[in-house]
Amino acid sequence: MAKDMEHLYQERLKRYVTAMRNDKPDMIPIRPFVAEFTAKYAGYTCQEVAHDYEKAFAAARKCAVDFDWDAVVSNMVYVWTGLTQAIGLRYYGVPGIDIPADRGFQYIEPPEEKAFMKPDEYDQLIEDPTGFLYNVWLPRVSADVSAMGEPTSFRNNLSFLKGGMAMLTYFNAFGKQNELLRTESGTVSAIAGILKAPFDIIADKLRGYLGLVTDVLERPDKVLAACEALMPHLTHVALSGADPDKNVPIGYWMHRGCVPFFSMEHFKQFYWPTFKPIVEEIWAHGHQVLFYAEGNWDAHLDSFAELPDQAIVYHVDQGDIYKVHKALGEKFCISGGIPNWLLATGTPPEVRDYCKKVIDGVAGDGGYIMDAAAIVQNDAKVENIRAMTEFTREYGVY
Amino acid sequence: MKKQQKTKRPPGVCIPWQEKVKELPQISGDKELVKKVWQDIDALGYVYIWQCLLSF
């Protein structure tokens, strides 16, 4: 039995990797990024999978056993709110505490005047990013961490102790989870490591989106220098968590750096020149990057096409998957494109029809991975996820 | 990487070994062992803050 499961794992790994190298496998791999959907399927609330990572792991494994998927993320809910609570992070809406127990966790961006980094603090960030994060940023995002110069406290000390031990415990648990996915269901862990663009992270966690909108106009040199200062750190973090076997890609989560959040001019001035070299560096180390293009990044396909062949896998959310295939299909594998609204409100026959159109349109020569457009939450119907899976297995054989 | 900034705290480091070693008495034993263990554990501090920023 164990031998059969290992055979299945190797078969799926080969299928998944072959498609990601933009080649043609035996059949279309299925790699759904299922988050709160796993809770719904396994009978848990969103609170349970956010606050108790063992339940999140169990839910992911139950789906992996019951659905014929080649690869999944070990825990796509990912944020363990027990950990964020231990650190005292202020920017989460935690299910069951801040929001209803049956809603996925939320990021709460502060108003512009309460941004976690002030507009006159760019030089501190540029001079010493790690020091700035510990000394300035963390005390602002944590309810427990004391600011520099303030008296320390019991809560301050505990935040580091509990936060550090909890983070280590959580990260170490992924090793066992990946092994169980492999031995219980022959399922591949889909990604390893994390990457965000310097420009995106400044908006997400430092200046806020509105703050950065102001900064690109009022202090563009500082914004560019800050992006450049973050580049080596984001590269280092990405490579540190990458798959040592160089099979699965580093996950790159794309947020608000695209048109229309910013202009094309700003994308080309700030975002792309400080991100493209990171991807090139990572590819020089032999790792692919999964561009998880949340929203619609179609305006920037020409820029992405500048990257070396096979360097990335491009995931389509609300973009036009046929346009993406035309622009990038010769160079890169594409994934996704099945709308989440359809999985939530449609019927199985409608899902099958949509999958057929996508497969016919972009998967003919391989280089395609079946997935929903965006991370699948608990609004998706089980029968529609099953329809997406079963249809792809029936129709997606080369 | 062409545009890499030269910071006093490079990637992967919170308190550089060169800074720490100045605080220590003369190391009579295996200096490389002390250096390696310092750097390995120091790197966990780096992981902590950058994962807070990027993942949590």
PDB file of N, CA and C in Angstrom, chain B residues 3-56:
ATOM      1  N   LYS B   3      21.312  46.211  -8.078  1.00  0.00           N
ATOM      2  CA  LYS B   3      20.876  47.340  -7.264  1.00  0.00           C
ATOM      3  C   LYS B   3      20.881  47.043  -5.775  1.00  0.00           C
ATOM      4  N   GLN B   4      21.589  46.004  -5.383  1.00  0.00           N
ATOM      5  CA  GLN B   4      21.598  45.651  -3.968  1.00  0.00           C
ATOM      6  C   GLN B   4      22.223  46.770  -3.139  1.00  0.00           C
ATOM      7  N   GLN B   5      21.522  47.138  -2.077  1.00  0.00           N
ATOM      8  CA  GLN B   5      22.015  48.168  -1.184  1.00  0.00           C
ATOM      9  C   GLN B   5      23.048  47.572  -0.232  1.00  0.00           C
ATOM     10  N   LYS B   6      24.032  48.357   0.133  1.00  0.00           N
ATOM     11  CA  LYS B   6      24.995  47.918   1.135  1.00  0.00           C
ATOM     12  C   LYS B   6      24.516  48.396   2.495  1.00  0.00           C
ATOM     13  N   THR B   7      23.936  47.490   3.268  1.00  0.00           N
ATOM     14  CA  THR B   7      23.456  47.859   4.589  1.00  0.00           C
ATOM     15  C   THR B   7      24.421  47.311   5.624  1.00  0.00           C
ATOM     16  N   LYS B   8      24.372  47.899   6.819  1.00  0.00           N
ATOM     17  CA  LYS B   8      25.279  47.407   7.852  1.00  0.00           C
ATOM     18  C   LYS B   8      24.821  46.051   8.370  1.00  0.00           C
ATOM     19  N   ARG B   9      23.580  45.728   8.125  1.00  0.00           N
ATOM     20  CA  ARG B   9      23.053  44.442   8.561  1.00  0.00           C
ATOM     21  C   ARG B   9      22.627  43.683   7.301  1.00  0.00           C
ATOM     22  N   PRO B  10      23.459  42.787   6.816  1.00  0.00           N
ATOM     23  CA  PRO B  10      23.129  42.107   5.557  1.00  0.00           C
ATOM     24  C   PRO B  10      21.985  41.110   5.730  1.00  0.00           C
ATOM     25  N   PRO B  11      21.446  40.602   4.630  1.00  0.00           N
ATOM     26  CA  PRO B  11      20.383  39.600   4.728  1.00  0.00           C
ATOM     27  C   PRO B  11      20.819  38.397   5.551  1.00  0.00           C
ATOM     28  N   GLY B  12      19.900  37.910   6.382  1.00  0.00           N
ATOM     29  CA  GLY B  12      20.176  36.724   7.188  1.00  0.00           C
ATOM     30  C   GLY B  12      20.837  37.022   8.526  1.00  0.00           C
ATOM     31  N   VAL B  13      21.083  38.293   8.800  1.00  0.00           N
ATOM     32  CA  VAL B  13      21.853  38.656   9.993  1.00  0.00           C
ATOM     33  C   VAL B  13      21.116  39.707  10.827  1.00  0.00           C
ATOM     34  N   CYS B  14      21.107  39.510  12.146  1.00  0.00           N
ATOM     35  CA  CYS B  14      20.634  40.559  13.056  1.00  0.00           C
ATOM     36  C   CYS B  14      21.829  41.223  13.739  1.00  0.00           C
ATOM     37  N   ILE B  15      22.608  40.427  14.456  1.00  0.00           N
ATOM     38  CA  ILE B  15      23.831  40.944  15.103  1.00  0.00           C
ATOM     39  C   ILE B  15      25.023  40.240  14.448  1.00  0.00           C
ATOM     40  N   PRO B  16      25.789  40.949  13.639  1.00  0.00           N
ATOM     41  CA  PRO B  16      26.899  40.306  12.914  1.00  0.00           C
ATOM     42  C   PRO B  16      27.922  39.710  13.874  1.00  0.00           C
ATOM     43  N   TRP B  17      28.499  38.598  13.468  1.00  0.00           N
ATOM     44  CA  TRP B  17      29.533  37.945  14.275  1.00  0.00           C
ATOM     45  C   TRP B  17      30.683  38.908  14.572  1.00  0.00           C
ATOM     46  N   GLN B  18      31.051  39.710  13.589  1.00  0.00           N
ATOM     47  CA  GLN B  18      32.162  40.648  13.783  1.00  0.00           C
ATOM     48  C   GLN B  18      31.883  41.600  14.946  1.00  0.00           C
ATOM     49  N   GLU B  19      30.617  41.920  15.133  1.00  0.00           N
ATOM     50  CA  GLU B  19      30.225  42.806  16.235  1.00  0.00           C
ATOM     51  C   GLU B  19      30.229  42.033  17.555  1.00  0.00           C
ATOM     52  N   LYS B  20      29.708  40.822  17.521  1.00  0.00           N
ATOM     53  CA  LYS B  20      29.609  40.018  18.744  1.00  0.00           C
ATOM     54  C   LYS B  20      30.975  39.616  19.273  1.00  0.00           C
ATOM     55  N   VAL B  21      31.868  39.263  18.374  1.00  0.00           N
ATOM     56  CA  VAL B  21      33.154  38.713  18.813  1.00  0.00           C
ATOM     57  C   VAL B  21      33.960  39.746  19.601  1.00  0.00           C
ATOM     58  N   LYS B  22      33.693  41.015  19.339  1.00  0.00           N
ATOM     59  CA  LYS B  22      34.403  42.072  20.073  1.00  0.00           C
ATOM     60  C   LYS B  22      34.018  42.077  21.554  1.00  0.00           C
ATOM     61  N   GLU B  23      32.836  41.535  21.867  1.00  0.00           N
ATOM     62  CA  GLU B  23      32.357  41.526  23.254  1.00  0.00           C
ATOM     63  C   GLU B  23      32.903  40.343  24.038  1.00  0.00           C
ATOM     64  N   LEU B  24      33.448  39.366  23.331  1.00  0.00           N
ATOM     65  CA  LEU B  24      33.857  38.132  23.991  1.00  0.00           C
ATOM     66  C   LEU B  24      35.313  38.203  24.433  1.00  0.00           C
ATOM     67  N   PRO B  25      35.647  37.457  25.496  1.00  0.00           N
ATOM     68  CA  PRO B  25      37.071  37.323  25.836  1.00  0.00           C
ATOM     69  C   PRO B  25      37.775  36.498  24.755  1.00  0.00           C
ATOM     70  N   GLN B  26      39.067  36.427  24.834  1.00  0.00           N
ATOM     71  CA  GLN B  26      39.832  35.620  23.889  1.00  0.00           C
ATOM     72  C   GLN B  26      39.267  34.193  23.857  1.00  0.00           C
ATOM     73  N   ILE B  27      38.944  33.694  22.679  1.00  0.00           N
ATOM     74  CA  ILE B  27      38.392  32.339  22.584  1.00  0.00           C
ATOM     75  C   ILE B  27      39.550  31.354  22.522  1.00  0.00           C
ATOM     76  N   SER B  28      39.641  30.528  23.562  1.00  0.00           N
ATOM     77  CA  SER B  28      40.773  29.591  23.612  1.00  0.00           C
ATOM     78  C   SER B  28      40.435  28.295  22.874  1.00  0.00           C
ATOM     79  N   GLY B  29      39.155  28.023  22.724  1.00  0.00           N
ATOM     80  CA  GLY B  29      38.745  26.781  22.061  1.00  0.00           C
ATOM     81  C   GLY B  29      38.528  26.987  20.568  1.00  0.00           C
ATOM     82  N   ASP B  30      37.503  26.309  20.054  1.00  0.00           N
ATOM     83  CA  ASP B  30      37.231  26.314  18.615  1.00  0.00           C
ATOM     84  C   ASP B  30      36.443  27.577  18.239  1.00  0.00           C
ATOM     85  N   LYS B  31      37.116  28.549  17.704  1.00  0.00           N
ATOM     86  CA  LYS B  31      36.472  29.829  17.362  1.00  0.00           C
ATOM     87  C   LYS B  31      35.429  29.653  16.263  1.00  0.00           C
ATOM     88  N   GLU B  32      35.711  28.789  15.313  1.00  0.00           N
ATOM     89  CA  GLU B  32      34.770  28.575  14.210  1.00  0.00           C
ATOM     90  C   GLU B  32      33.448  27.986  14.695  1.00  0.00           C
ATOM     91  N   LEU B  33      33.548  27.112  15.710  1.00  0.00           N
ATOM     92  CA  LEU B  33      32.324  26.528  16.288  1.00  0.00           C
ATOM     93  C   LEU B  33      31.466  27.617  16.931  1.00  0.00           C
ATOM     94  N   VAL B  34      32.120  28.475  17.694  1.00  0.00           N
ATOM     95  CA  VAL B  34      31.384  29.561  18.358  1.00  0.00           C
ATOM     96  C   VAL B  34      30.748  30.472  17.302  1.00  0.00           C
ATOM     97  N   LYS B  35      31.500  30.760  16.275  1.00  0.00           N
ATOM     98  CA  LYS B  35      30.995  31.628  15.204  1.00  0.00           C
ATOM     99  C   LYS B  35      29.794  30.995  14.494  1.00  0.00           C
ATOM    100  N   LYS B  36      29.925  29.715  14.167  1.00  0.00           N
ATOM    101  CA  LYS B  36      28.849  29.041  13.430  1.00  0.00           C
ATOM    102  C   LYS B  36      27.560  28.992  14.242  1.00  0.00           C
ATOM    103  N   VAL B  37      27.692  28.638  15.520  1.00  0.00           N
ATOM    104  CA  VAL B  37      26.484  28.529  16.353  1.00  0.00           C
ATOM    105  C   VAL B  37      25.866  29.913  16.556  1.00  0.00           C
ATOM    106  N   TRP B  38      26.706  30.928  16.742  1.00  0.00           N
ATOM    107  CA  TRP B  38      26.176  32.287  16.866  1.00  0.00           C
ATOM    108  C   TRP B  38      25.377  32.669  15.620  1.00  0.00           C
ATOM    109  N   GLN B  39      25.966  32.430  14.463  1.00  0.00           N
ATOM    110  CA  GLN B  39      25.316  32.838  13.215  1.00  0.00           C
ATOM    111  C   GLN B  39      24.041  32.038  12.946  1.00  0.00           C
ATOM    112  N   ASP B  40      24.073  30.740  13.251  1.00  0.00           N
ATOM    113  CA  ASP B  40      22.880  29.902  13.013  1.00  0.00           C
ATOM    114  C   ASP B  40      21.702  30.378  13.864  1.00  0.00           C
ATOM    115  N   ILE B  41      21.966  30.705  15.122  1.00  0.00           N
ATOM    116  CA  ILE B  41      20.874  31.114  16.010  1.00  0.00           C
ATOM    117  C   ILE B  41      20.469  32.561  15.723  1.00  0.00           C
ATOM    118  N   ASP B  42      21.453  33.382  15.401  1.00  0.00           N
ATOM    119  CA  ASP B  42      21.153  34.770  15.036  1.00  0.00           C
ATOM    120  C   ASP B  42      20.204  34.806  13.824  1.00  0.00           C
ATOM    121  N   ALA B  43      20.419  33.859  12.913  1.00  0.00           N
ATOM    122  CA  ALA B  43      19.575  33.817  11.703  1.00  0.00           C
ATOM    123  C   ALA B  43      18.110  33.571  12.044  1.00  0.00           C
ATOM    124  N   LEU B  44      17.853  32.899  13.176  1.00  0.00           N
ATOM    125  CA  LEU B  44      16.456  32.678  13.575  1.00  0.00           C
ATOM    126  C   LEU B  44      15.777  34.006  13.919  1.00  0.00           C
ATOM    127  N   GLY B  45      16.553  34.917  14.496  1.00  0.00           N
ATOM    128  CA  GLY B  45      16.007  36.249  14.778  1.00  0.00           C
ATOM    129  C   GLY B  45      15.640  36.970  13.490  1.00  0.00           C
ATOM    130  N   TYR B  46      16.456  36.759  12.475  1.00  0.00           N
ATOM    131  CA  TYR B  46      16.178  37.361  11.164  1.00  0.00           C
ATOM    132  C   TYR B  46      14.901  36.750  10.550  1.00  0.00           C
ATOM    133  N   VAL B  47      14.814  35.434  10.643  1.00  0.00           N
ATOM    134  CA  VAL B  47      13.626  34.748  10.113  1.00  0.00           C
ATOM    135  C   VAL B  47      12.369  35.290  10.794  1.00  0.00           C
ATOM    136  N   TYR B  48      12.447  35.465  12.091  1.00  0.00           N
ATOM    137  CA  TYR B  48      11.273  35.887  12.865  1.00  0.00           C
ATOM    138  C   TYR B  48      10.694  37.196  12.322  1.00  0.00           C
ATOM    139  N   ILE B  49      11.537  38.207  12.193  1.00  0.00           N
ATOM    140  CA  ILE B  49      10.992  39.515  11.838  1.00  0.00           C
ATOM    141  C   ILE B  49      10.572  39.573  10.370  1.00  0.00           C
ATOM    142  N   TRP B  50      11.340  38.921   9.500  1.00  0.00           N
ATOM    143  CA  TRP B  50      10.973  38.982   8.078  1.00  0.00           C
ATOM    144  C   TRP B  50       9.765  38.107   7.771  1.00  0.00           C
ATOM    145  N   GLN B  51       9.591  37.024   8.510  1.00  0.00           N
ATOM    146  CA  GLN B  51       8.370  36.235   8.333  1.00  0.00           C
ATOM    147  C   GLN B  51       7.165  36.984   8.896  1.00  0.00           C
ATOM    148  N   CYS B  52       7.376  37.723   9.984  1.00  0.00           N
ATOM    149  CA  CYS B  52       6.271  38.568  10.477  1.00  0.00           C
ATOM    150  C   CYS B  52       5.844  39.536   9.372  1.00  0.00           C
ATOM    151  N   LEU B  53       6.821  40.131   8.698  1.00  0.00           N
ATOM    152  CA  LEU B  53       6.499  41.097   7.653  1.00  0.00           C
ATOM    153  C   LEU B  53       5.843  40.437   6.438  1.00  0.00           C
ATOM    154  N   LEU B  54       6.383  39.317   6.008  1.00  0.00           N
ATOM    155  CA  LEU B  54       5.960  38.752   4.723  1.00  0.00           C
ATOM    156  C   LEU B  54       4.830  37.739   4.821  1.00  0.00           C
ATOM    157  N   SER B  55       4.823  36.949   5.898  1.00  0.00           N
ATOM    158  CA  SER B  55       3.877  35.828   5.962  1.00  0.00           C
ATOM    159  C   SER B  55       2.714  36.055   6.908  1.00  0.00           C
ATOM    160  N   PHE B  56       2.925  36.881   7.931  1.00  0.00           N
ATOM    161  CA  PHE B  56       1.881  36.993   8.964  1.00  0.00           C
ATOM    162  C   PHE B  56       1.395  38.424   9.132  1.00  0.00           C
TER     163      PHE B  56
END
